[in-house]
Coordinates of C-alpha atoms in Angstrom, one line a residue:
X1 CA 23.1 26.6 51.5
X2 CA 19.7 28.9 51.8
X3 CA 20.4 29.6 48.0
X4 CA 20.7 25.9 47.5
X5 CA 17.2 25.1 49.6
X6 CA 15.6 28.1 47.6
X7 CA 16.6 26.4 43.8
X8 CA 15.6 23.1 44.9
X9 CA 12.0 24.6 46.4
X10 CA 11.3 26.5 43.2
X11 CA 12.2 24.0 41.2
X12 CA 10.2 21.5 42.9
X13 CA 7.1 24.1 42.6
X14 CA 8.1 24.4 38.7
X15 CA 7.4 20.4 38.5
X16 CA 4.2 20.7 39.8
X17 CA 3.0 23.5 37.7
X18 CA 0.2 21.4 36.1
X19 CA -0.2 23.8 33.1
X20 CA 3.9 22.3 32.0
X21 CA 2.4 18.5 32.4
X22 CA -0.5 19.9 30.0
X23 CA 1.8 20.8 26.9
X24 CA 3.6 17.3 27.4
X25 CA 0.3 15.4 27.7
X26 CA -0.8 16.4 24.4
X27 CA 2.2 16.5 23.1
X28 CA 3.6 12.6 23.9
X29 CA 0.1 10.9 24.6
X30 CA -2.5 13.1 22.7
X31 CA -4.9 13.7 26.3
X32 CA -7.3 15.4 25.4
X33 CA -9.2 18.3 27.6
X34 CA -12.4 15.9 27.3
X35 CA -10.0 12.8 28.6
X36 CA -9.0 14.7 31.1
X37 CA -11.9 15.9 32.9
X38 CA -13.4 12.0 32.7
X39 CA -10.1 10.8 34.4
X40 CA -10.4 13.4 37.0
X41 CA -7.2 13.9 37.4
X42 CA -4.3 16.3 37.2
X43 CA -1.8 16.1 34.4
X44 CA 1.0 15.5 36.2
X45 CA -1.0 12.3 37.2
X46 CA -1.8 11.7 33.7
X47 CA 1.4 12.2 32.4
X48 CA 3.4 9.7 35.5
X49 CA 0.1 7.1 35.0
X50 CA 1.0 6.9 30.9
X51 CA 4.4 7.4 30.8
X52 CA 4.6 4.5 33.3
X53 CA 2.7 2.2 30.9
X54 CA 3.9 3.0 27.5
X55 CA 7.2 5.1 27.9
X56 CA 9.3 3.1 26.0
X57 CA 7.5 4.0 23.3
X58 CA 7.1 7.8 24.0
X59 CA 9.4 8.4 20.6
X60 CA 6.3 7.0 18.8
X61 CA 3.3 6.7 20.7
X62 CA 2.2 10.3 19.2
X63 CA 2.1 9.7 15.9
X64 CA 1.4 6.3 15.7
X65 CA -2.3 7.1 17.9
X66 CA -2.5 9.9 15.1
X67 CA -2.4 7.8 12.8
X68 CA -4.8 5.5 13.7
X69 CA -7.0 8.0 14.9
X70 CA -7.0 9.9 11.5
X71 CA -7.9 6.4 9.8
X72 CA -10.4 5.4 12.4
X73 CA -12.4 9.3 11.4
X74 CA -11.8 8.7 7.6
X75 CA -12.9 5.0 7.3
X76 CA -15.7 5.5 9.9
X77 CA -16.9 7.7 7.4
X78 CA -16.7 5.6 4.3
X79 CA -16.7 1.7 5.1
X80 CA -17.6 2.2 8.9
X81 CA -17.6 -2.4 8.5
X82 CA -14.2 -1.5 8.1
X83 CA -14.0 -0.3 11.8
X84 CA -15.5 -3.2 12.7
X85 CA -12.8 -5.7 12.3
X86 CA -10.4 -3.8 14.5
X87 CA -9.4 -5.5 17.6
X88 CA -8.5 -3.8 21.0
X89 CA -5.1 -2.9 22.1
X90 CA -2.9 -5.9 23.7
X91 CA -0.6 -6.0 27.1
X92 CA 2.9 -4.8 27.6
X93 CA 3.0 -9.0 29.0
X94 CA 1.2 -10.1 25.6
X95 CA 4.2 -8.4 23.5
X96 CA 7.0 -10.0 25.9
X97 CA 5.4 -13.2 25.6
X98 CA 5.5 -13.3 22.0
X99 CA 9.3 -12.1 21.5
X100 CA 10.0 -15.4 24.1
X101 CA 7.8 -17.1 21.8
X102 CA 10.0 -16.8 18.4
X103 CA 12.7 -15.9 20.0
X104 CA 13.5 -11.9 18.7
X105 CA 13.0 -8.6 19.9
X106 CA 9.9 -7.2 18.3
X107 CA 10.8 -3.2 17.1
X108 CA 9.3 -0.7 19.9
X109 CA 7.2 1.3 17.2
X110 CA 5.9 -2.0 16.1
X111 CA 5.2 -3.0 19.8
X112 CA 3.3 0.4 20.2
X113 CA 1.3 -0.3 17.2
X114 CA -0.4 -2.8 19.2
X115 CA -0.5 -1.1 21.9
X116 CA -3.3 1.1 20.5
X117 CA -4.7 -2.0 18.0
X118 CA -4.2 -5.7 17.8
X119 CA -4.4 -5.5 14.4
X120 CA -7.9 -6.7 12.7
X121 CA -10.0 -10.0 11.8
X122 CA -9.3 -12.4 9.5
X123 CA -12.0 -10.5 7.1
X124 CA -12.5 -8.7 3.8
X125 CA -11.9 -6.1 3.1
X126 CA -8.4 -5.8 4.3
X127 CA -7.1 -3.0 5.9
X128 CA -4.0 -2.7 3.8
X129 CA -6.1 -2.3 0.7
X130 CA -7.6 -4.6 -2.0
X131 CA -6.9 -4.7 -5.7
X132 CA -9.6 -6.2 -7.8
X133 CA -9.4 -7.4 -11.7
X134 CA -11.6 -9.9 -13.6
X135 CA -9.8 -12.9 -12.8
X136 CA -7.6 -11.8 -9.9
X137 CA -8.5 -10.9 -6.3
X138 CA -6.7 -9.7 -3.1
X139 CA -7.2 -7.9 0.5
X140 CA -4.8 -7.9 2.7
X141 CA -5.4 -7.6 6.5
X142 CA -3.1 -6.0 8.8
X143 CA -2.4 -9.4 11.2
X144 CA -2.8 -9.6 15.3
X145 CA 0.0 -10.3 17.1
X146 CA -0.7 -14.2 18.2
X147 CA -1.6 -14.9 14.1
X148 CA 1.6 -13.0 13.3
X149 CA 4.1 -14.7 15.7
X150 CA 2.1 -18.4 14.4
X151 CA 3.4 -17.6 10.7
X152 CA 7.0 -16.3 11.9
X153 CA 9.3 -17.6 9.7
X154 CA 13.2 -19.6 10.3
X155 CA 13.3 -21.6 7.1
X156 CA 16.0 -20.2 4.8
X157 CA 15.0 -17.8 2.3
X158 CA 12.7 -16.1 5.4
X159 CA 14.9 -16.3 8.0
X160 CA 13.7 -14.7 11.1
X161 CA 11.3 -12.8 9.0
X162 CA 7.6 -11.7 10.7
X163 CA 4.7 -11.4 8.9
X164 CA 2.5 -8.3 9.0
X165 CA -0.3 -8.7 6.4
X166 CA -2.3 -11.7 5.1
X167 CA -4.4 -12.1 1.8
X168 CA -6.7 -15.6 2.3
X169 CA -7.5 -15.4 -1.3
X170 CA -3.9 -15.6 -2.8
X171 CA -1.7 -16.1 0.6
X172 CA 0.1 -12.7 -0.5
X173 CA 2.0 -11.6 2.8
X174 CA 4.5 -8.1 3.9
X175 CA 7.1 -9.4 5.7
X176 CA 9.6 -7.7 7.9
X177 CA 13.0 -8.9 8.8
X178 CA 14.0 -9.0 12.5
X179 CA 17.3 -9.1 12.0
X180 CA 19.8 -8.6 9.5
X181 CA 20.4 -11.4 7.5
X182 CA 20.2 -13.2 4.0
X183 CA 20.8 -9.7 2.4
X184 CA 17.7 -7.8 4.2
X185 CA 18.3 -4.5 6.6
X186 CA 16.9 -4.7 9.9
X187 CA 13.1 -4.4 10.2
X188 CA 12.9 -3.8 6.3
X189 CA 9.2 -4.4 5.6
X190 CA 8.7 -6.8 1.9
X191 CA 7.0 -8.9 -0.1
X192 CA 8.8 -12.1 -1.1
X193 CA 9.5 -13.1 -4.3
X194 CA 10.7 -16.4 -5.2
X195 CA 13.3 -16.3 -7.9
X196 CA 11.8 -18.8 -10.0
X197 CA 15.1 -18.9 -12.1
X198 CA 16.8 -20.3 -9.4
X199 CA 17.3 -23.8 -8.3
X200 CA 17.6 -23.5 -5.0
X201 CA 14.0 -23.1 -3.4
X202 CA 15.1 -20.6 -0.6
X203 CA 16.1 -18.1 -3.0
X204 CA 13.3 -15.1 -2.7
X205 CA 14.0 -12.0 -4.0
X206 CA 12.3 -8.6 -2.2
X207 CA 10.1 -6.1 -3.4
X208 CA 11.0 -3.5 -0.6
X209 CA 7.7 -1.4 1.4
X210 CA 9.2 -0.2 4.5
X211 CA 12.1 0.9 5.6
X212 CA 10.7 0.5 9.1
X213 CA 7.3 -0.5 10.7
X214 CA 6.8 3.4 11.3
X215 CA 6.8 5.2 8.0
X216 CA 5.4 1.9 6.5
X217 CA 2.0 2.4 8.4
X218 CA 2.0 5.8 8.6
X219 CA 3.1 6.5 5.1
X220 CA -0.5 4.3 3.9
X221 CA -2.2 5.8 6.6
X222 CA -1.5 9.2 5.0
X223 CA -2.2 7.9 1.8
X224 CA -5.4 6.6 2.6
X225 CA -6.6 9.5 4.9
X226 CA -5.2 12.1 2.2
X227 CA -7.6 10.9 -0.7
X228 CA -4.5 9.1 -2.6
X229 CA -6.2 5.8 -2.1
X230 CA -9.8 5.5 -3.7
X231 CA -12.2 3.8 -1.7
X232 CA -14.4 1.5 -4.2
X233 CA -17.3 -0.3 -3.0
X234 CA -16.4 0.2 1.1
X235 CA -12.6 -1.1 0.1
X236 CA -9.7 0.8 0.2
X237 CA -7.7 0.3 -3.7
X238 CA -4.2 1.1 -3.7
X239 CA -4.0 2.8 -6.7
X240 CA -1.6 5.8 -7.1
X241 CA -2.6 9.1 -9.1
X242 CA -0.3 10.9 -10.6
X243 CA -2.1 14.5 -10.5
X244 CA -0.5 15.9 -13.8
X245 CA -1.3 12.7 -15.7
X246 CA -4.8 14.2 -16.8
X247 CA -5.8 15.5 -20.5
X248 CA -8.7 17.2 -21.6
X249 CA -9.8 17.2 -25.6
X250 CA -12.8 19.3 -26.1
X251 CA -15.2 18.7 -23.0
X252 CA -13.8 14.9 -22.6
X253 CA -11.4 14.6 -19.7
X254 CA -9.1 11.4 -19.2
X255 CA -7.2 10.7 -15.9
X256 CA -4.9 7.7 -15.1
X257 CA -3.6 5.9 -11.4
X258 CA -1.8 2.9 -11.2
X259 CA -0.4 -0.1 -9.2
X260 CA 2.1 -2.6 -9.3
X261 CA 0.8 -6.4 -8.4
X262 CA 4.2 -8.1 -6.6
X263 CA 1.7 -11.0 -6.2
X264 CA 1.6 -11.4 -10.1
X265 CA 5.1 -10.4 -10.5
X266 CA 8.8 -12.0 -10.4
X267 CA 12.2 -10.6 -10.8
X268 CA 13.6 -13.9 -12.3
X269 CA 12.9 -14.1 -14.9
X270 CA 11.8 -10.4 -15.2
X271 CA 8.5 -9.5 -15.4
X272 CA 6.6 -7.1 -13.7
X273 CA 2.5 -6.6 -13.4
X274 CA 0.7 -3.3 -13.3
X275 CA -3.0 -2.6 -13.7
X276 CA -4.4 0.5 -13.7
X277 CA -7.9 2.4 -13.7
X278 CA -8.9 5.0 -16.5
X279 CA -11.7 7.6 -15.7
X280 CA -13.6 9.0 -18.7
X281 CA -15.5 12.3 -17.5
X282 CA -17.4 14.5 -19.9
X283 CA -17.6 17.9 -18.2
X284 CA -21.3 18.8 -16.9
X285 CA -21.5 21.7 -18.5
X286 CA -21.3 20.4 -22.3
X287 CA -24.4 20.8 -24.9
X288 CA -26.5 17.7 -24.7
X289 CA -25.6 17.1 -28.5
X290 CA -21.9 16.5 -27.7
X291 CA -22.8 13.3 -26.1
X292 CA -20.8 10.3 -27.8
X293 CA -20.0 6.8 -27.7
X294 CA -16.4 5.4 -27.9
X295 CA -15.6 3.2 -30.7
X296 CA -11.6 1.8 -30.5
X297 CA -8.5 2.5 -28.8
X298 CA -4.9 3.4 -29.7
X299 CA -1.9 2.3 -27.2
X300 CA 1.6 3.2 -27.8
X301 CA 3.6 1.4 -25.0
X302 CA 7.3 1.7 -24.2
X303 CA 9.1 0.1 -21.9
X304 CA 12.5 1.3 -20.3
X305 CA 14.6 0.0 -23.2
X306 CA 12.6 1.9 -25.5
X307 CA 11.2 -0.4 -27.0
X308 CA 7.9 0.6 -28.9
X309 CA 4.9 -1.5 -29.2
X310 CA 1.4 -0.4 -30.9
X311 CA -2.4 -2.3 -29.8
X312 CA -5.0 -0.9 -31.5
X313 CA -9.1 -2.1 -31.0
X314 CA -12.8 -2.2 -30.4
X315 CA -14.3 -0.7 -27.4
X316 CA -12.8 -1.2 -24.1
X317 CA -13.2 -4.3 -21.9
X318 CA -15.3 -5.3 -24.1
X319 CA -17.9 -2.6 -23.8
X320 CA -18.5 0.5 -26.0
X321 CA -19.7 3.3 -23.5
X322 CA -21.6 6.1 -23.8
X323 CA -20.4 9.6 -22.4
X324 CA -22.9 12.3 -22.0
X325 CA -22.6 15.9 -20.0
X326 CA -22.0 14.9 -16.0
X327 CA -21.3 10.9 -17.1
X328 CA -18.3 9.6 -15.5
X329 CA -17.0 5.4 -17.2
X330 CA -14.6 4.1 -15.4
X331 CA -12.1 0.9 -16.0
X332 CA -9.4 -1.1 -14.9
X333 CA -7.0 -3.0 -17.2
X334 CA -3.3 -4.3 -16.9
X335 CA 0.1 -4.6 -18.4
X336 CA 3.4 -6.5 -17.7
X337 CA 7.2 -5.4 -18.6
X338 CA 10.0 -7.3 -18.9
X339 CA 11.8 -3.9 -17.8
X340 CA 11.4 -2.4 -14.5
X341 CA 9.3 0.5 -15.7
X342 CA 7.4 1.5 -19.0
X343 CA 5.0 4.1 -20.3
X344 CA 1.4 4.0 -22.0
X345 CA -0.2 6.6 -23.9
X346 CA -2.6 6.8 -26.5
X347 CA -6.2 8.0 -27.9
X348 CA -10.0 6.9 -28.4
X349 CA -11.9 7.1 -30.9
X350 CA -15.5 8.4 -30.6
X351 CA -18.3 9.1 -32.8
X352 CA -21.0 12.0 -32.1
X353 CA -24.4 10.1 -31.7
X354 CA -26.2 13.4 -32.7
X355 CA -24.4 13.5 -36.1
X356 CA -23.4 10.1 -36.3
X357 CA -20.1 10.5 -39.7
X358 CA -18.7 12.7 -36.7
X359 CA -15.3 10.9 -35.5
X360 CA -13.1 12.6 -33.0
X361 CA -9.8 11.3 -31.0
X362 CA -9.6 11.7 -27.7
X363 CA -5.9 12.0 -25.7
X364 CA -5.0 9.7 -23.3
X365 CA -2.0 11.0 -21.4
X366 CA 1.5 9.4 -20.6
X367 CA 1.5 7.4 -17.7
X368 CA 4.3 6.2 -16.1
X369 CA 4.7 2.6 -14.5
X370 CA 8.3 1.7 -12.1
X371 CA 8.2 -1.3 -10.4
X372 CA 9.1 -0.5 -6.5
X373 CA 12.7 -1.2 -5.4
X374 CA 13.9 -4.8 -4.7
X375 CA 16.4 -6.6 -3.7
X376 CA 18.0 -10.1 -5.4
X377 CA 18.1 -13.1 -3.4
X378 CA 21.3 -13.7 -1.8
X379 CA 21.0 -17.6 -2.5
X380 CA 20.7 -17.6 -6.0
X381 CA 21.8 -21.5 -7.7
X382 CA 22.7 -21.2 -11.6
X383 CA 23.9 -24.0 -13.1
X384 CA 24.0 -25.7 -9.8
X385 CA 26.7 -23.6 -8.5
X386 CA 25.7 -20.7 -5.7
X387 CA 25.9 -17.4 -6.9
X388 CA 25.9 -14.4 -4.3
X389 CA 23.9 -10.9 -5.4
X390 CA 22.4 -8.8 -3.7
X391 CA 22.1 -5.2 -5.4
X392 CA 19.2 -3.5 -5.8
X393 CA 17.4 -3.5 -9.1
X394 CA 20.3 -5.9 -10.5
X395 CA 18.0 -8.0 -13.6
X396 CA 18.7 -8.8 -16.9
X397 CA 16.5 -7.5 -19.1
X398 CA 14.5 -9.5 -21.5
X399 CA 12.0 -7.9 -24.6
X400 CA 8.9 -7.4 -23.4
X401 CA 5.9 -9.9 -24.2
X402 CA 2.1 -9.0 -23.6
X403 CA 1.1 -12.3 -25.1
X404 CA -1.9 -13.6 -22.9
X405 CA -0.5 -17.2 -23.1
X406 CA 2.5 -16.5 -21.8
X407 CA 1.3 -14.6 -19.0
X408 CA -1.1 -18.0 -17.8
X409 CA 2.4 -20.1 -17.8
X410 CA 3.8 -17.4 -15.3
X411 CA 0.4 -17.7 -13.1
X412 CA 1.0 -21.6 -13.1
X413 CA 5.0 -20.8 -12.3
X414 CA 4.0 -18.1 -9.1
X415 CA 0.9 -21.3 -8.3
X416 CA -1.4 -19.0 -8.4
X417 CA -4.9 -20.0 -8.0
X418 CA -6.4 -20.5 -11.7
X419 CA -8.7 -17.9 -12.7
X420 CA -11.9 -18.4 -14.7
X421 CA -10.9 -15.5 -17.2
X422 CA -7.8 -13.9 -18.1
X423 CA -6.9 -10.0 -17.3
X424 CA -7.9 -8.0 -20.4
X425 CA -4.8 -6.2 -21.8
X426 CA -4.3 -3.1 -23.2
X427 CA -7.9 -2.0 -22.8

């Protein structure tokens, strides 16, 4: 029995070793020494105070607060507006009262997001990133929980799907599916597609972006924070780099990133939108005599059939830049595929404007473009009969077209808001 007594009274001395509590308050709730000494408190207390506030969520809490920290630094930084749109954390009541509201259990790292931010204003720029071309626009904010439980969805096609982002200019939304039905995974994070083949109006086909509401955020977080994502004119643009698709002819240097539009996009019948954004750098450190000014382009563009197609041109977006030592031109420009991916390479053409008979080519490297995976709408109609599919990346192939006409028929086909010019191709 004394042994007994002896345990128990070390043990209990053990629990109260505030230097323990320490290692698991930075570890589960991120206290900082800072926090601490303004709470004025042990951290034991600390610890029993938060953990009996948010320990459901002590699987997440950690690095969701990281991550929102880490963007808070970064965008504070470089568009502090940005910051500005944020809206304070909710209640553990606010999130119950919304799950009685639509009638499902919200995900506990999704709750927990909230827990830290509400999400943001209706405002540009987005959170979630903007993409920009000349006749196209979009910005998607990351939705508070009363504007996200207003556009929860029960009609077929969306069943029981929430949504998490909003664009106001094109009504572009990420879903994620609360349950596990028409085809979709539980809490799968999307963007719908309707299959515009398809009689049936509730057939939407997915182009997938989470697997869960965790490594969805965190995954752009880390993107964003990690320089992946350029920030252009105090907006985050979600175009991806791939760092080997660079090449360098003489003191020229031409890098590539990309990004697929879903918005612009459709699986049925297939056709799938990138754009993406050259950088044309001639190296500081070059004579003042090499500077030139670019004259045409040459594409070579294949798609995953391997099918070859050749655009040659003037310029660039209709301009005809100069490059000189230190000068950095930048552009975006776009493709479609009727495949699910494709590749671009090619050269410019530039003359010396010191000895002006001086032409030179100048590489463009390969880039690579894959749409992301997707899912086919389990409610497909052909022929008026229903037909059931639901693999991934299951699409009949058509030849590609780049035809500028063709691609305004599928921007009246998506309804799309008309633009007042048409995306340059192949620039």
């Amino acid at each position: 029995i004394y042994s007994c007594c002896y345990l128990s009274r070390r043990l209990n001395q053990l629990s109260s070793h505030d230097p323990l509590w320490k290692r698991h308050c930075k570890k589960y709730w991120l206290i900082s020494e800072e926090e601490k000494t303004q709470r004025n408190q042990s951290w034991k207390a600390i610890f029993i105070s938060t953990y009996s506030d948010l320990g459901r969520y002590i699987r997440y809490y950690a690095t969701l607060k990281k991550a929102w920290d880490d963007l808070e630094k970064y965008l504070g930084q470089r568009c502090p507006r940005m910051i500005g749109s944020l809206k304070e954390s909710v209640r553990e009541e606010d999130l119950d009262a919304v799950e009685a509201q639509i009638g499902c259990k919200l995900p506990d790292d999704y709750r927990c997001s909230f827990r830290i931010h509400n999400g943001q204003k209706l405002v540009v720029p987005g959170l979630m990133g903007s993409m920009a071309l000349s006749n196209h626009y979009r910005s998607e904010d990351l939705l508070d929980i009363d504007t996200a439980a207003g556009g929860f969805q029960q009609r077929l096609g969306l069943k029981q799907c929430l949504p998490l982002t909003f664009c106001i200019h094109t009504g572009l939304s990420q879903y994620m599916a609360l349950e596990s039905v028409e085809g979709r995974n539980k809490y799968e994070i999307f963007y719908q597609c309707p299959d515009q083949m398809a009689r049936n109006p509730s057939a939407i086909d997915m182009f997938i972006t989470g697997t869960s509401y965790l490594e969805w955020f965190t995954s752009y977080v880390n993107k964003v924070v990690t320089g992946g994502y350029p920030i252009i004119r105090d907006q985050i643009f979600r175009y991806v780099h791939d760092k080997e698709c660079v090449a360098t002819t003489g003191d020229i240097t031409v890098s590539v990133s990309t990004s697929f539009l879903p918005e612009l996009s459709s699986v049925h019948p297939p056709h799938y939108f990138f754009t993406y954004r050259i950088r044309i750098e001639m190296s500081k450190d070059a004579l003042p005599e090499k500077a030139c000014q670019l004259d045409s382009r040459y594409w070579k563009i294949t798609n995953a059939k391997g099918a070859v197609e050749e655009v040659q041109g003037p310029g660039v977006v209709g301009e005809f830049p100069i490059i000189s030592p230190g000068r950095v031109y930048e552009y975006t420009s776009c493709t479609t595929f009727s495949t699910t991916s494709g590749y671009m390479e090619g050269y410019y053409t530039f003359h010396c404007l010191y000895y002006k008979d001086k032409f030179f080519n100048v590489t463009i490297p390969r880039f690579h473009m894959v749409c992301p995976t997707f899912k086919v709408s389990t409610a497909r109609m052909v022929s008026g009969d229903a037909e059931t599919n639901h693999n991934e990346y299951a699409v009949d192939e058509d030849e590609d077209s780049t035809d500028t006409d063709e691609y305004e028929d599928r921007r009246r086909v998506l309804d799309i808001p008309a633009p007042s010019r048409r995306c340059p191709r192949h620039t």
